[in-house]
Amino acid sequence: MAALIEAIEIKRKMFFEFEDTPYHCLDVEVSTPTARGGQTLVRLKMRNLLTRAVFDKTFKAGDKFKEPDLTMNPASYLYSDGEGHHFMDQETYETLTLNDEMVDHALDYLLEGMIVQIQKFNDNPIGLQMPQHVELTVTYTEPGSRGDTASGNVTKPAKLETGLEVKVPLFIKEGEKVKVSTETGEFAGRA
């Protein structure tokens, strides 16, 4: 039996199960009443891990939640087609197929063979977690011109091998590998 978590114990970035659905806590606000006998309320900003919907809900401090049966399994990206996006579980070697909602914006960073973490709820894939940074090759960028620095514009657009466009410093050339943040989609340095 999974352990029970009281609403007052839930912190940011925790996972919990509510109405047989896994949730991720994005923010917590506790309101303690000043009147005697008033109940402490916990307002949670939470993301439904199955539908990706985000909403606020208020609970009593003593409300209990189960810990969800969530696991993270390493998997390598194989390919995408009309049926979905295919990954190979690195432990069981089975092929896992995720739909567009599960993959979300990660396609901007995925290359064939890249290892990601597949999130499973009750052994069914529900989403994926990308590494914090990925290394991608610049396929096209304008040559930087010396005069650009005077105007304060010290970046230029660059197209990466996945099709993603990011702003890079003037010294970056075609064919170079760059590190890109998967959270912000911004240039994070040379690879």
GROMACS .gro file of C-alpha atoms in nm:
model
  191
    1MET     CA    1   0.000   0.000   0.000
    2ALA     CA    2   0.137   0.339  -0.097
    3ALA     CA    3   0.206   0.588   0.180
    4LEU     CA    4  -0.043   0.868   0.242
    5ILE     CA    5   0.059   1.234   0.226
    6GLU     CA    6  -0.137   1.507   0.405
    7ALA     CA    7  -0.214   1.822   0.204
    8ILE     CA    8  -0.016   2.034   0.453
    9GLU     CA    9   0.297   1.820   0.380
   10ILE     CA   10   0.289   1.877   0.002
   11LYS     CA   11   0.574   2.095  -0.123
   12ARG     CA   12   0.666   2.238  -0.464
   13LYS     CA   13   0.780   1.979  -0.721
   14MET     CA   14   0.624   1.688  -0.527
   15PHE     CA   15   0.408   1.425  -0.694
   16PHE     CA   16   0.080   1.304  -0.546
   17GLU     CA   17  -0.228   1.110  -0.654
   18PHE     CA   18  -0.573   1.271  -0.642
   19GLU     CA   19  -0.886   1.092  -0.770
   20ASP     CA   20  -0.672   0.809  -0.920
   21THR     CA   21  -0.469   1.056  -1.129
   22PRO     CA   22  -0.105   1.158  -1.078
   23TYR     CA   23  -0.034   1.529  -1.020
   24HIS     CA   24   0.278   1.742  -0.997
   25CYS     CA   25   0.269   2.030  -0.748
   26LEU     CA   26   0.381   2.357  -0.911
   27ASP     CA   27   0.313   2.591  -0.618
   28VAL     CA   28   0.175   2.578  -0.261
   29GLU     CA   29  -0.001   2.846  -0.060
   30VAL     CA   30  -0.102   2.775   0.302
   31SER     CA   31  -0.363   3.000   0.464
   32THR     CA   32  -0.394   2.973   0.840
   33PRO     CA   33  -0.707   3.142   0.975
   34THR     CA   34  -0.681   3.385   1.266
   35ALA     CA   35  -1.019   3.292   1.414
   36ARG     CA   36  -1.047   3.007   1.660
   37GLY     CA   37  -1.169   2.684   1.514
   38GLY     CA   38  -1.093   2.799   1.162
   39GLN     CA   39  -0.944   2.538   0.930
   40THR     CA   40  -0.600   2.567   0.773
   41LEU     CA   41  -0.638   2.552   0.396
   42VAL     CA   42  -0.378   2.449   0.138
   43ARG     CA   43  -0.410   2.594  -0.212
   44LEU     CA   44  -0.219   2.390  -0.469
   45LYS     CA   45  -0.127   2.487  -0.823
   46MET     CA   46  -0.107   2.144  -0.980
   47ARG     CA   47  -0.048   1.980  -1.318
   48ASN     CA   48  -0.241   1.672  -1.421
   49LEU     CA   49   0.031   1.442  -1.557
   50LEU     CA   50  -0.210   1.262  -1.790
   51THR     CA   51  -0.378   1.561  -1.957
   52ARG     CA   52  -0.105   1.823  -1.884
   53ALA     CA   53  -0.380   2.061  -1.762
   54VAL     CA   54  -0.276   2.309  -1.491
   55PHE     CA   55  -0.521   2.440  -1.232
   56ASP     CA   56  -0.556   2.560  -0.872
   57LYS     CA   57  -0.745   2.362  -0.609
   58THR     CA   58  -0.791   2.423  -0.236
   59PHE     CA   59  -0.777   2.138   0.016
   60LYS     CA   60  -0.813   2.112   0.393
   61ALA     CA   61  -0.478   2.066   0.571
   62GLY     CA   62  -0.574   1.713   0.681
   63ASP     CA   63  -0.682   1.585   0.338
   64LYS     CA   64  -0.479   1.278   0.246
   65PHE     CA   65  -0.334   1.176  -0.089
   66LYS     CA   66  -0.165   0.858  -0.206
   67GLU     CA   67   0.187   0.859  -0.342
   68PRO     CA   68   0.152   0.786  -0.714
   69ASP     CA   69   0.312   0.478  -0.868
   70LEU     CA   70   0.549   0.686  -1.083
   71THR     CA   71   0.874   0.557  -1.225
   72MET     CA   72   1.139   0.708  -1.452
   73ASN     CA   73   1.297   0.477  -1.706
   74PRO     CA   74   1.584   0.569  -1.938
   75ALA     CA   75   1.488   0.533  -2.305
   76SER     CA   76   1.650   0.623  -2.635
   77TYR     CA   77   1.462   0.816  -2.904
   78LEU     CA   78   1.412   0.607  -3.219
   79TYR     CA   79   1.186   0.796  -3.463
   80SER     CA   80   0.850   0.967  -3.512
   81ASP     CA   81   0.576   0.869  -3.755
   82GLY     CA   82   0.199   0.898  -3.794
   83GLU     CA   83   0.139   0.668  -3.496
   84GLY     CA   84   0.348   0.873  -3.253
   85HIS     CA   85   0.700   0.909  -3.120
   86HIS     CA   86   0.889   0.586  -3.057
   87PHE     CA   87   1.144   0.521  -2.782
   88MET     CA   88   1.333   0.209  -2.673
   89ASP     CA   89   1.332   0.135  -2.300
   90GLN     CA   90   1.699   0.089  -2.204
   91GLU     CA   91   1.617  -0.174  -1.939
   92THR     CA   92   1.353  -0.394  -2.105
   93TYR     CA   93   1.433  -0.312  -2.472
   94GLU     CA   94   1.062  -0.276  -2.546
   95THR     CA   95   0.943   0.000  -2.779
   96LEU     CA   96   0.731   0.268  -2.612
   97THR     CA   97   0.511   0.499  -2.820
   98LEU     CA   98   0.418   0.844  -2.689
   99ASN     CA   99   0.163   1.078  -2.845
  100ASP     CA  100   0.214   1.449  -2.925
  101GLU     CA  101   0.073   1.570  -2.591
  102MET     CA  102   0.313   1.347  -2.396
  103VAL     CA  103   0.616   1.465  -2.592
  104ASP     CA  104   0.505   1.832  -2.598
  105HIS     CA  105   0.789   2.071  -2.698
  106ALA     CA  106   1.063   1.807  -2.656
  107LEU     CA  107   1.068   1.739  -3.034
  108ASP     CA  108   1.266   2.064  -3.073
  109TYR     CA  109   1.555   1.896  -2.889
  110LEU     CA  110   1.528   1.524  -2.977
  111LEU     CA  111   1.787   1.353  -3.195
  112GLU     CA  112   1.792   0.986  -3.292
  113GLY     CA  113   1.960   0.781  -3.017
  114MET     CA  114   1.929   1.053  -2.750
  115ILE     CA  115   1.865   0.915  -2.399
  116VAL     CA  116   1.570   1.070  -2.211
  117GLN     CA  117   1.369   0.968  -1.904
  118ILE     CA  118   1.025   0.822  -1.976
  119GLN     CA  119   0.780   0.883  -1.693
  120LYS     CA  120   0.543   0.593  -1.627
  121PHE     CA  121   0.229   0.580  -1.412
  122ASN     CA  122   0.119   0.225  -1.320
  123ASP     CA  123   0.368   0.098  -1.584
  124ASN     CA  124   0.208   0.302  -1.867
  125PRO     CA  125   0.415   0.581  -2.029
  126ILE     CA  126   0.265   0.926  -1.961
  127GLY     CA  127   0.544   1.166  -2.058
  128LEU     CA  128   0.913   1.228  -2.085
  129GLN     CA  129   1.174   1.430  -1.904
  130MET     CA  130   1.451   1.588  -2.106
  131PRO     CA  131   1.802   1.653  -1.977
  132GLN     CA  132   1.855   2.014  -1.862
  133HIS     CA  133   2.078   2.090  -2.165
  134VAL     CA  134   2.121   1.925  -2.505
  135GLU     CA  135   2.401   1.961  -2.758
  136LEU     CA  136   2.288   2.041  -3.112
  137THR     CA  137   2.478   2.133  -3.430
  138VAL     CA  138   2.423   2.470  -3.599
  139THR     CA  139   2.306   2.400  -3.956
  140TYR     CA  140   2.263   2.760  -4.067
  141THR     CA  141   2.358   3.104  -3.937
  142GLU     CA  142   2.462   3.434  -4.094
  143PRO     CA  143   2.826   3.530  -4.054
  144GLY     CA  144   2.858   3.787  -3.774
  145SER     CA  145   2.961   4.132  -3.888
  146ARG     CA  146   3.182   4.360  -3.682
  147GLY     CA  147   2.948   4.658  -3.690
  148ASP     CA  148   2.669   4.472  -3.509
  149THR     CA  149   2.827   4.514  -3.165
  150ALA     CA  150   2.793   4.895  -3.161
  151SER     CA  151   2.414   4.878  -3.161
  152GLY     CA  152   2.418   4.644  -2.861
  153ASN     CA  153   2.282   4.358  -3.076
  154VAL     CA  154   2.544   4.093  -3.005
  155THR     CA  155   2.338   3.787  -3.103
  156LYS     CA  156   2.218   3.645  -3.431
  157PRO     CA  157   1.962   3.375  -3.521
  158ALA     CA  158   2.090   3.023  -3.580
  159LYS     CA  159   1.899   2.720  -3.711
  160LEU     CA  160   1.987   2.392  -3.537
  161GLU     CA  161   1.976   2.035  -3.671
  162THR     CA  162   1.631   1.970  -3.518
  163GLY     CA  163   1.485   2.280  -3.687
  164LEU     CA  164   1.486   2.485  -3.367
  165GLU     CA  165   1.596   2.848  -3.401
  166VAL     CA  166   1.790   3.014  -3.119
  167LYS     CA  167   1.981   3.338  -3.071
  168VAL     CA  168   2.357   3.277  -3.052
  169PRO     CA  169   2.662   3.505  -3.006
  170LEU     CA  170   2.823   3.646  -3.322
  171PHE     CA  171   3.129   3.416  -3.299
  172ILE     CA  172   2.923   3.094  -3.348
  173LYS     CA  173   2.963   2.946  -3.699
  174GLU     CA  174   2.781   2.680  -3.902
  175GLY     CA  175   2.882   2.327  -3.807
  176GLU     CA  176   2.959   2.414  -3.443
  177LYS     CA  177   2.787   2.233  -3.157
  178VAL     CA  178   2.603   2.448  -2.905
  179LYS     CA  179   2.438   2.374  -2.570
  180VAL     CA  180   2.070   2.469  -2.550
  181SER     CA  181   1.855   2.481  -2.235
  182THR     CA  182   1.552   2.252  -2.275
  183GLU     CA  183   1.356   2.461  -2.022
  184THR     CA  184   1.397   2.802  -2.187
  185GLY     CA  185   1.504   2.710  -2.543
  186GLU     CA  186   1.795   2.953  -2.515
  187PHE     CA  187   2.164   2.927  -2.603
  188ALA     CA  188   2.361   2.806  -2.298
  189GLY     CA  189   2.717   2.792  -2.436
  190ARG     CA  190   2.947   2.612  -2.673
  191ALA     CA  191   2.944   2.235  -2.652
   0.00000   0.00000   0.00000
